[in-house]
CSV table of C-alpha atoms and ligand atoms in Angstrom, one decimal:
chain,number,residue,atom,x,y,z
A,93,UNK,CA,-84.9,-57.0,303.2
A,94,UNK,CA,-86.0,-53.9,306.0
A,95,UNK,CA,-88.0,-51.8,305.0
A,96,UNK,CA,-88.3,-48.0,305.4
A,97,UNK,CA,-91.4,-47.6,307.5
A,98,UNK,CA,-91.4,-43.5,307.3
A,99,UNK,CA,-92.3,-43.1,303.7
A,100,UNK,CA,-89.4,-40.0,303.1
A,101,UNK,CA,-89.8,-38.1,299.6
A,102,UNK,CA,-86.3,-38.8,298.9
A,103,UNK,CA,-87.5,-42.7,298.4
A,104,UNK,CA,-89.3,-41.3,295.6
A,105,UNK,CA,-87.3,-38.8,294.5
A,106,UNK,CA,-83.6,-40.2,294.5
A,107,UNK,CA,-84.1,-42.9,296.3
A,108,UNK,CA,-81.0,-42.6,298.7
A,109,UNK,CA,-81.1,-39.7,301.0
A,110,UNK,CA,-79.4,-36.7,299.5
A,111,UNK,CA,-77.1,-34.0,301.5
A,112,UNK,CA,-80.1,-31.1,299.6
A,113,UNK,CA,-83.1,-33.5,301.4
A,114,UNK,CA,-81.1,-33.4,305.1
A,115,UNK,CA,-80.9,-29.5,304.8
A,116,UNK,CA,-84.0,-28.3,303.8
A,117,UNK,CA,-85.4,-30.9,306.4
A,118,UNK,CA,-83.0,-29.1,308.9
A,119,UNK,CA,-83.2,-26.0,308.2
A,120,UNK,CA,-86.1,-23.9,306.7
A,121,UNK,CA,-83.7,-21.6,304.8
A,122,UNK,CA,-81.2,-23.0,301.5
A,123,UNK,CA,-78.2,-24.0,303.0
A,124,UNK,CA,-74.9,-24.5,301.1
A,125,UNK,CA,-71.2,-25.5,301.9
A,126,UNK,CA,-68.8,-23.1,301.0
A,127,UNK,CA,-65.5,-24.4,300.7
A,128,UNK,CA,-62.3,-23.3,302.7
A,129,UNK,CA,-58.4,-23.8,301.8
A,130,UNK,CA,-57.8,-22.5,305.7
A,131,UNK,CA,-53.9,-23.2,305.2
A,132,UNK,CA,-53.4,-26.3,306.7
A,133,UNK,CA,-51.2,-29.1,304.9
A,134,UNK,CA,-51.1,-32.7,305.9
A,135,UNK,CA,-48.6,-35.6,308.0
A,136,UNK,CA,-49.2,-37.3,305.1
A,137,UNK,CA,-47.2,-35.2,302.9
A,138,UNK,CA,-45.6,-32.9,305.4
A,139,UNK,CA,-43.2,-35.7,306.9
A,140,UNK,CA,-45.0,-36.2,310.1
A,141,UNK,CA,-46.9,-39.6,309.6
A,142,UNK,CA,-45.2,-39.7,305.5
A,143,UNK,CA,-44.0,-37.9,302.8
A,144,UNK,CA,-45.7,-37.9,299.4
A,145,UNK,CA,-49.4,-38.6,300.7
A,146,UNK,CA,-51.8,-41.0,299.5
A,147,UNK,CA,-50.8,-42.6,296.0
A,148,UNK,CA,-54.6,-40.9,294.7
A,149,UNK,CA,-54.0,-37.4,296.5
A,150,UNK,CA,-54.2,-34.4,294.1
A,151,UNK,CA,-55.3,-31.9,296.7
A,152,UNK,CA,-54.5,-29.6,294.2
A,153,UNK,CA,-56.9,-30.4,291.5
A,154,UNK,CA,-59.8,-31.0,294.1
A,155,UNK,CA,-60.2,-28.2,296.5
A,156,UNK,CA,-60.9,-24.5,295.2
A,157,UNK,CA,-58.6,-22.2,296.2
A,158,UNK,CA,-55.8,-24.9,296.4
A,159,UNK,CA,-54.4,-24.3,293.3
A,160,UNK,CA,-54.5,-19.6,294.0
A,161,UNK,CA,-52.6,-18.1,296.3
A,162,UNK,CA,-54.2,-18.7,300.0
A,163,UNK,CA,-56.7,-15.7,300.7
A,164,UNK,CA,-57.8,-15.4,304.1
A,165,UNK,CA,-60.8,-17.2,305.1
A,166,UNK,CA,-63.3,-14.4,305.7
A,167,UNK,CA,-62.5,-13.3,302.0
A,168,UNK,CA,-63.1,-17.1,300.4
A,169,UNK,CA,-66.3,-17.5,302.8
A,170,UNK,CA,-67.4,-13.9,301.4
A,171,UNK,CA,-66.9,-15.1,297.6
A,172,UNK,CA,-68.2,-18.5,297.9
A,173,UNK,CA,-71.1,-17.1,299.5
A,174,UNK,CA,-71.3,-14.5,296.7
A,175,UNK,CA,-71.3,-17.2,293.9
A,176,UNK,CA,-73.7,-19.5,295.9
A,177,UNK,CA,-76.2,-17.3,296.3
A,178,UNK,CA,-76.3,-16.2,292.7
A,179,UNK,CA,-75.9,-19.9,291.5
A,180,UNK,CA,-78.2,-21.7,293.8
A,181,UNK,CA,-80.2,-19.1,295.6
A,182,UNK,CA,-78.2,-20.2,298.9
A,183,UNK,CA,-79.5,-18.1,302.1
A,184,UNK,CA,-77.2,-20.0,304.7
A,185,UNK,CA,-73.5,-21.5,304.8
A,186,UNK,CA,-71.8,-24.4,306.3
A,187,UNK,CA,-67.7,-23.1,306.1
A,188,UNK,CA,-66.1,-26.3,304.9
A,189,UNK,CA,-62.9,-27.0,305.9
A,190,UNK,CA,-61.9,-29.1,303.1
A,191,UNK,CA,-58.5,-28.8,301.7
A,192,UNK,CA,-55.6,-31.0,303.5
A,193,UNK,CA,-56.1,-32.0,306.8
A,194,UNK,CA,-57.7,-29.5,309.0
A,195,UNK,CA,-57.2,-30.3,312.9
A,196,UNK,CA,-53.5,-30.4,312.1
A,197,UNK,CA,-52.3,-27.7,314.1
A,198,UNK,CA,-52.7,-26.5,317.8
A,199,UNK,CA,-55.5,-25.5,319.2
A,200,UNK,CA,-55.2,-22.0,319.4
A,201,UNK,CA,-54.4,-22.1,315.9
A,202,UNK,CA,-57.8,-24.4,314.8
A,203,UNK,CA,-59.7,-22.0,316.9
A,204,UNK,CA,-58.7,-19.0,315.4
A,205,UNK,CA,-59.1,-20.4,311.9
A,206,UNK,CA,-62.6,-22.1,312.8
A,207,UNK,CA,-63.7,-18.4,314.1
A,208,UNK,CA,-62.8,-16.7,311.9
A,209,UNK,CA,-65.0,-18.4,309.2
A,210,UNK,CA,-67.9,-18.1,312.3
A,211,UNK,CA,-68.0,-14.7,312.1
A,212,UNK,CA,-69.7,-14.4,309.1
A,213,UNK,CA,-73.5,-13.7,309.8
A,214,UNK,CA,-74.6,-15.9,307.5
A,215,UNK,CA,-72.3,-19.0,308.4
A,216,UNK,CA,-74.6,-21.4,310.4
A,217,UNK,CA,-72.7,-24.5,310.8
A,218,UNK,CA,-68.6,-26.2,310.4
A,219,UNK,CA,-67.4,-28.9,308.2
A,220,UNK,CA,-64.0,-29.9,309.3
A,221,UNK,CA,-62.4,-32.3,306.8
A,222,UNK,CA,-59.5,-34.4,308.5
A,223,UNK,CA,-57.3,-37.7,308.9
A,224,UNK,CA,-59.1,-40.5,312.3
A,225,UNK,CA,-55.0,-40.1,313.0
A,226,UNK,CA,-55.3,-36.6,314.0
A,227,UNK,CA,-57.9,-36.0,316.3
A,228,UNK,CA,-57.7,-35.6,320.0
A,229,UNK,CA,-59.9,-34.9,323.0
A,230,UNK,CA,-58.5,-31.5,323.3
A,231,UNK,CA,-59.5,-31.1,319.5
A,232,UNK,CA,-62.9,-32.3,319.7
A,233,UNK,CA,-63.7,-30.5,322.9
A,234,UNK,CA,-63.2,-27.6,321.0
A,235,UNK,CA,-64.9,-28.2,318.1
A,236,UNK,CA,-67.9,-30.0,320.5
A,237,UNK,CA,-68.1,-26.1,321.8
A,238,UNK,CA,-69.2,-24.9,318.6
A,239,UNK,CA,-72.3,-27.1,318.5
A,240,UNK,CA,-74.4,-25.2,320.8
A,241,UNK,CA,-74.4,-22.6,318.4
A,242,UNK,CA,-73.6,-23.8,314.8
A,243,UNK,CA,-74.2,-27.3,313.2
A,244,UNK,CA,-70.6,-29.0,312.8
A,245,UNK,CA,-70.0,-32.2,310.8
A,246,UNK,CA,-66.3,-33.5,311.1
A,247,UNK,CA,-65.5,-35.6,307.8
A,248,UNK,CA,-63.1,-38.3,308.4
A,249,UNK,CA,-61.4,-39.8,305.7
A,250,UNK,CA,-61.5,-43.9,305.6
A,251,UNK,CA,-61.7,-44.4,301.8
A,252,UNK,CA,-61.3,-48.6,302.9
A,253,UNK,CA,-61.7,-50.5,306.3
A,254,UNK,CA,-58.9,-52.7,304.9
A,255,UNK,CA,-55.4,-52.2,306.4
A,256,UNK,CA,-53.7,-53.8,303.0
A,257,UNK,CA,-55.9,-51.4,300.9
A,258,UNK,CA,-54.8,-48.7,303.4
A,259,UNK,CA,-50.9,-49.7,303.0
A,260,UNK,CA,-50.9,-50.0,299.0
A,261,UNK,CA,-52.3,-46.0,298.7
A,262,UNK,CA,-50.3,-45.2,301.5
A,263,UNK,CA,-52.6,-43.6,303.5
A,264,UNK,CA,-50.8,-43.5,306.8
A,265,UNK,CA,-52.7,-45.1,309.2
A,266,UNK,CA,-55.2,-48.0,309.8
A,267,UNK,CA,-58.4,-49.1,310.2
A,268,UNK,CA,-58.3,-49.1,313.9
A,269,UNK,CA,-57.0,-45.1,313.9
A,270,UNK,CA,-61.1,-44.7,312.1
A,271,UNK,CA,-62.3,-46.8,314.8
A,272,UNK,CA,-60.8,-44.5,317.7
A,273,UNK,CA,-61.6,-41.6,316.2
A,274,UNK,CA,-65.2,-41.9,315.6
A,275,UNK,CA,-65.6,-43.4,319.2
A,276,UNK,CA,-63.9,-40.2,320.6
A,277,UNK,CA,-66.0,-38.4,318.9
A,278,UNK,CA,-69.1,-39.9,319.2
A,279,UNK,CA,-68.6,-40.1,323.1
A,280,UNK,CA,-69.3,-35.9,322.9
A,281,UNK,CA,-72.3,-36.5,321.4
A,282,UNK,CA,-73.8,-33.8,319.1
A,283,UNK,CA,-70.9,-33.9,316.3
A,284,UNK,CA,-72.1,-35.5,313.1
A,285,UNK,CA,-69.9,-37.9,311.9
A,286,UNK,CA,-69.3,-38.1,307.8
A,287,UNK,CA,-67.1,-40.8,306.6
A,288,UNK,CA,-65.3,-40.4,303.0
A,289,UNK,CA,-65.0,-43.7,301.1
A,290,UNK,CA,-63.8,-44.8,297.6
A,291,UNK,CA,-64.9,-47.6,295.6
A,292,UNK,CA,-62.6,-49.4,293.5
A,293,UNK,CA,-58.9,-49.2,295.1
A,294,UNK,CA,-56.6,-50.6,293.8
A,295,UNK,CA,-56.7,-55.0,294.9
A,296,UNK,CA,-60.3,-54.2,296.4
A,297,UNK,CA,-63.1,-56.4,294.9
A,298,UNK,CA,-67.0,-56.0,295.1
A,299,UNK,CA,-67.1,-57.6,298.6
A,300,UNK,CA,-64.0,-55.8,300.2
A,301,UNK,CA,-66.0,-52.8,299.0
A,302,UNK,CA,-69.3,-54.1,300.5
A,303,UNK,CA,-67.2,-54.8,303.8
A,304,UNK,CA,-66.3,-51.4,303.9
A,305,UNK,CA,-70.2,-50.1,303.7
A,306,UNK,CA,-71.4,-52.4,306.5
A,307,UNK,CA,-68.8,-51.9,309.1
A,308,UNK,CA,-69.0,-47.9,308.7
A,309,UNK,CA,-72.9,-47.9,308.7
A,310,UNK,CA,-72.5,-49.6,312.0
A,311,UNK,CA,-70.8,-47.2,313.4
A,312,UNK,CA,-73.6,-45.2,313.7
A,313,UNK,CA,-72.3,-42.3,311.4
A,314,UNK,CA,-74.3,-39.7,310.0
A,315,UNK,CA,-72.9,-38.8,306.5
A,316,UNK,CA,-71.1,-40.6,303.8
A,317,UNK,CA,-69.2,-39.2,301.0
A,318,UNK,CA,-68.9,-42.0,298.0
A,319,UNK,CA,-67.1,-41.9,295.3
A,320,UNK,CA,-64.8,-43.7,292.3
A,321,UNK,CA,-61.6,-43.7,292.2
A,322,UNK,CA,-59.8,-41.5,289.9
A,323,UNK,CA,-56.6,-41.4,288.5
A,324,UNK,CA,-55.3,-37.2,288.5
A,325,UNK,CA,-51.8,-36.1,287.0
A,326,UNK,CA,-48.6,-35.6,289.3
A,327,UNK,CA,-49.9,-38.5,291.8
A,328,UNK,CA,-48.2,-41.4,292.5
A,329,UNK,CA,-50.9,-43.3,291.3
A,330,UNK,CA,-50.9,-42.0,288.3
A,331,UNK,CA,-47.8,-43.8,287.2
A,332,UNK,CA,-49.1,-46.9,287.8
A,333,UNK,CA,-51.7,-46.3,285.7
A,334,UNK,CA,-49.9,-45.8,282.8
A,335,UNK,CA,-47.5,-48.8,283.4
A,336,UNK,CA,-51.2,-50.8,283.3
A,337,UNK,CA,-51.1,-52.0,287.3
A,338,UNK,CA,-54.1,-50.1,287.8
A,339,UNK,CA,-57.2,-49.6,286.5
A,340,UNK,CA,-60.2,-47.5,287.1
A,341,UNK,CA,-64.3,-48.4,286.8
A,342,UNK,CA,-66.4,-47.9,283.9
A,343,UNK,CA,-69.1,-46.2,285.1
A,344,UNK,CA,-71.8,-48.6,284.6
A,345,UNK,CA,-70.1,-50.5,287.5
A,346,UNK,CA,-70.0,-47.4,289.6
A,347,UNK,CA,-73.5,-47.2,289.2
A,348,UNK,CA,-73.3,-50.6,290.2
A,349,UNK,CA,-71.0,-50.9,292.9
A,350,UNK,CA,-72.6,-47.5,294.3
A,351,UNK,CA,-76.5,-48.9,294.3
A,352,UNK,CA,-74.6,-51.8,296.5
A,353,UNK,CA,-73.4,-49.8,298.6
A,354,UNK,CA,-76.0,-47.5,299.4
A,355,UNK,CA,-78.6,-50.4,299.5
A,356,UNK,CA,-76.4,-51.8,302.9
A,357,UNK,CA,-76.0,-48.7,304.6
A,358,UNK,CA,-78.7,-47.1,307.3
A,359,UNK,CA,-81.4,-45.4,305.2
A,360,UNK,CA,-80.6,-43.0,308.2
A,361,UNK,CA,-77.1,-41.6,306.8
A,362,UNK,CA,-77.4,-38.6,304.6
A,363,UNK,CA,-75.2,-38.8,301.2
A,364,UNK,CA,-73.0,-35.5,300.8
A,365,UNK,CA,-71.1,-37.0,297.4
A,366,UNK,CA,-71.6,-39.8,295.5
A,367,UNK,CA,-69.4,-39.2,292.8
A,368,UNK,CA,-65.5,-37.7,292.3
A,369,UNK,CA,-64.9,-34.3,291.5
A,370,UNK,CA,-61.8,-33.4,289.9
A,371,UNK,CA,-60.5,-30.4,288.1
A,372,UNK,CA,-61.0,-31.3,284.2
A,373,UNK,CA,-57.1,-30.7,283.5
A,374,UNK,CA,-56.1,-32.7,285.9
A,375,UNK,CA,-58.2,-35.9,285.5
A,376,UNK,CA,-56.1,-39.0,283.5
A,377,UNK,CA,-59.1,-41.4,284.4
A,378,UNK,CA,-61.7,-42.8,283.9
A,379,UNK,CA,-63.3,-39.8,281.4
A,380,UNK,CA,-67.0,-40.5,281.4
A,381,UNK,CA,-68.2,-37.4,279.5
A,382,UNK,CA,-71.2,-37.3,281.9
A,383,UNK,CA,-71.7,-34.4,284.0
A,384,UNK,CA,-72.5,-35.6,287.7
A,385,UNK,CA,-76.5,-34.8,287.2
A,386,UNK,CA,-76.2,-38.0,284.7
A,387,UNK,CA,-73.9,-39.4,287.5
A,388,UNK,CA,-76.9,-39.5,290.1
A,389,UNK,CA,-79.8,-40.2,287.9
A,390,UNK,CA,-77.8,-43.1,286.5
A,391,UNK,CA,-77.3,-44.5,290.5
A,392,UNK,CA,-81.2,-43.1,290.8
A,393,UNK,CA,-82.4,-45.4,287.7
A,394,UNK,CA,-80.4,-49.0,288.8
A,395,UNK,CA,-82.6,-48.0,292.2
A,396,UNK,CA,-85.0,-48.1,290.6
A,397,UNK,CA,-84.4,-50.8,287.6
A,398,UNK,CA,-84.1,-52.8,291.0
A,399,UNK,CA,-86.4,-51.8,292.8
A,400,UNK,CA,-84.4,-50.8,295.7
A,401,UNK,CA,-83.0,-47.9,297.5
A,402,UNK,CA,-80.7,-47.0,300.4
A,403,UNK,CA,-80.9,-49.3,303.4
A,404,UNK,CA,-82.6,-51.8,301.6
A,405,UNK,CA,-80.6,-54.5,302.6
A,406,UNK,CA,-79.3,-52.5,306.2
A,407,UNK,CA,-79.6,-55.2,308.9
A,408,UNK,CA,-79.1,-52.5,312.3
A,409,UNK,CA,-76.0,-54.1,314.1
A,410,UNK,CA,-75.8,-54.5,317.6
A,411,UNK,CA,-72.8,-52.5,317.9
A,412,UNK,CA,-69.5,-52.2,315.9
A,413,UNK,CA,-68.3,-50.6,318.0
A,414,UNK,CA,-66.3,-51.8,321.2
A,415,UNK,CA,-67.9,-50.8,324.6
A,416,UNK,CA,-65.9,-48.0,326.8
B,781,SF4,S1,-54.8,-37.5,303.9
B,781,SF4,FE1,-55.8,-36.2,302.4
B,781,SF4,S2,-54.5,-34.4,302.1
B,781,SF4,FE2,-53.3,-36.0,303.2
B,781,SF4,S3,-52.2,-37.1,301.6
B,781,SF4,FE3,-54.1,-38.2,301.9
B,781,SF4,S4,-55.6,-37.4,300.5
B,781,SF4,FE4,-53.9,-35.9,300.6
């Protein structure tokens, strides 16, 4: 086992290092994301790379604002900003790009969008969730021009490292696309990286999983975003569930699988999610009937039930990453 040599209150606290710890070590105001639908949709859906999307996708049930009409940006930024200040007390924002894929469109277009959700005063940073298939240099050199200002995270979606996981939910690209993409992007420098992964796809077994967590904590990312995988209604997935090929974690091996995980990764890689979020109407499975409070202190107690915490068993690599 390494151990942590900086003792960090989140060892005591949660015991991995949550998204709320990074900020308020960041920043000395309360920061929030406020999430975007900035009208983007997705090659995976629209044609371009596939039609119908991943077999899991239900856009639609995950993203506020997905399922209204499309308001422009500066009026979702201005109500999500409203609520999150009332809610949480939030003084700051981080506009969060979240719903489809959103560098899929020129770069005018991505600028004006991205600018537009800027010039609110109180935005201080840029979450830009997107596909490792659809990122360029001209893309990146854009969004690397918002860092002297603003923090920016770019959130890549992996969910596996495994092509044949990758191939049976239809994602639409490879491993290999992840790999470019986060060494385009970590050649600017400056960018946090976060990487989206979910445990228990369909074929995938405890080490596939465990694969998954090493190779992208040696990447040298900066964020994760964990969590199970659930079965929502009008998604291709959903029919196999209810002809039995699939099936979905109890979440006593979430908690499992999830203290696994977060005991291989780099102590160094702030958590933004460790658990699904899906509208309750849409959900098919699994139904917990736990709110995501009992969610984390479940993942924090098995931590602690072993004793461990995140990184606990991170060997640093030399490099997963091959030289340019
Ligand atoms: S990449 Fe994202 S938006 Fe596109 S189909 Fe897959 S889950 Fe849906």
């Amino acid at each position: 086992m390494t151990t942590v040599t900086t003792q960090k209150t989140w060892l005591i606290t949660h015991r991995y290092f949550p998204f709320s710890s990074y900020l308020r070590e960041k920043f000395s105001v309360k920061v929030h994301k406020v999430s975007i639908h900035a009208g983007f949709t997705c090659p995976n859906r629209d044609g371009l790379v596939g039609v119908g999307g991943c077999t899991y996708c239900a856009n639609e049930s995950f993203s506020p604002n997905v399922r209204e009409t499309i308001s422009p940006i500066t009026e979702q930024i201005e109500k999500g900003v409203k609520y999150l200040k009332k809610r949480y007390g939030a003084e700051k924002f981080i506009a969060y790009f979240q719903a489809f894929t959103n560098t899929y469109a020129d770069v005018d277009t991505l600028k004006a969008r991205y600018d537009e959700a800027l010039s609110n005063k109180e935005v201080i940073g840029l979450s830009i969730g997107t596909r490792p298939d659809c990122i360029t240099d001209e893309i990146l050199d854009l969004i690397y021009s918002y860092t002297k200002k603003y923090h920016v995270w770019v959130e890549y979606g992996i969910q596996s490292i495994h092509d044949h996981t990758l191939q049976v939910v239809n994602r639409g690209h490879d491993y290999k696309s992840f790999e470019d993409a986060i060494m385009l992007t970590k050649k600017r420098g400056n960018i946090k990286i976060c990487a989206h992964v979910i445990l228990g796809l369909p074929g995938e077994d405890r080490n596939d999983m465990m694969e998954t967590a090493r190779t992208v904590s040696a990447m040298g990312i900066d964020g994760i975003k964990l969590h199970h995988l659930y079965i929502a209604r009008n998604t291709a997935m959903a029919d196999d569930y209810i002809k039995g090929k699939i099936k979905t974690l109890k979440m006593e091996e979430y908690v499992s699988l999830a203290c696994d995980f977060l005991e291989i990764i780099s102590p160094d890689i702030v958590v933004q999610r460790l658990v699904g979020d899906t509208h309750g109407d849409f959900l098919i499975s699994p139904i917990w009937n736990t709110t995501k409070g009992e969610v984390f202190a479940a993942i924090t107690n098995e931590l602690k039930h072993r004793n461990s915490y995140q990184g606990s068993k991170y060997t640093p690599p030399f490099s997963a990453l091959p030289q340019v």
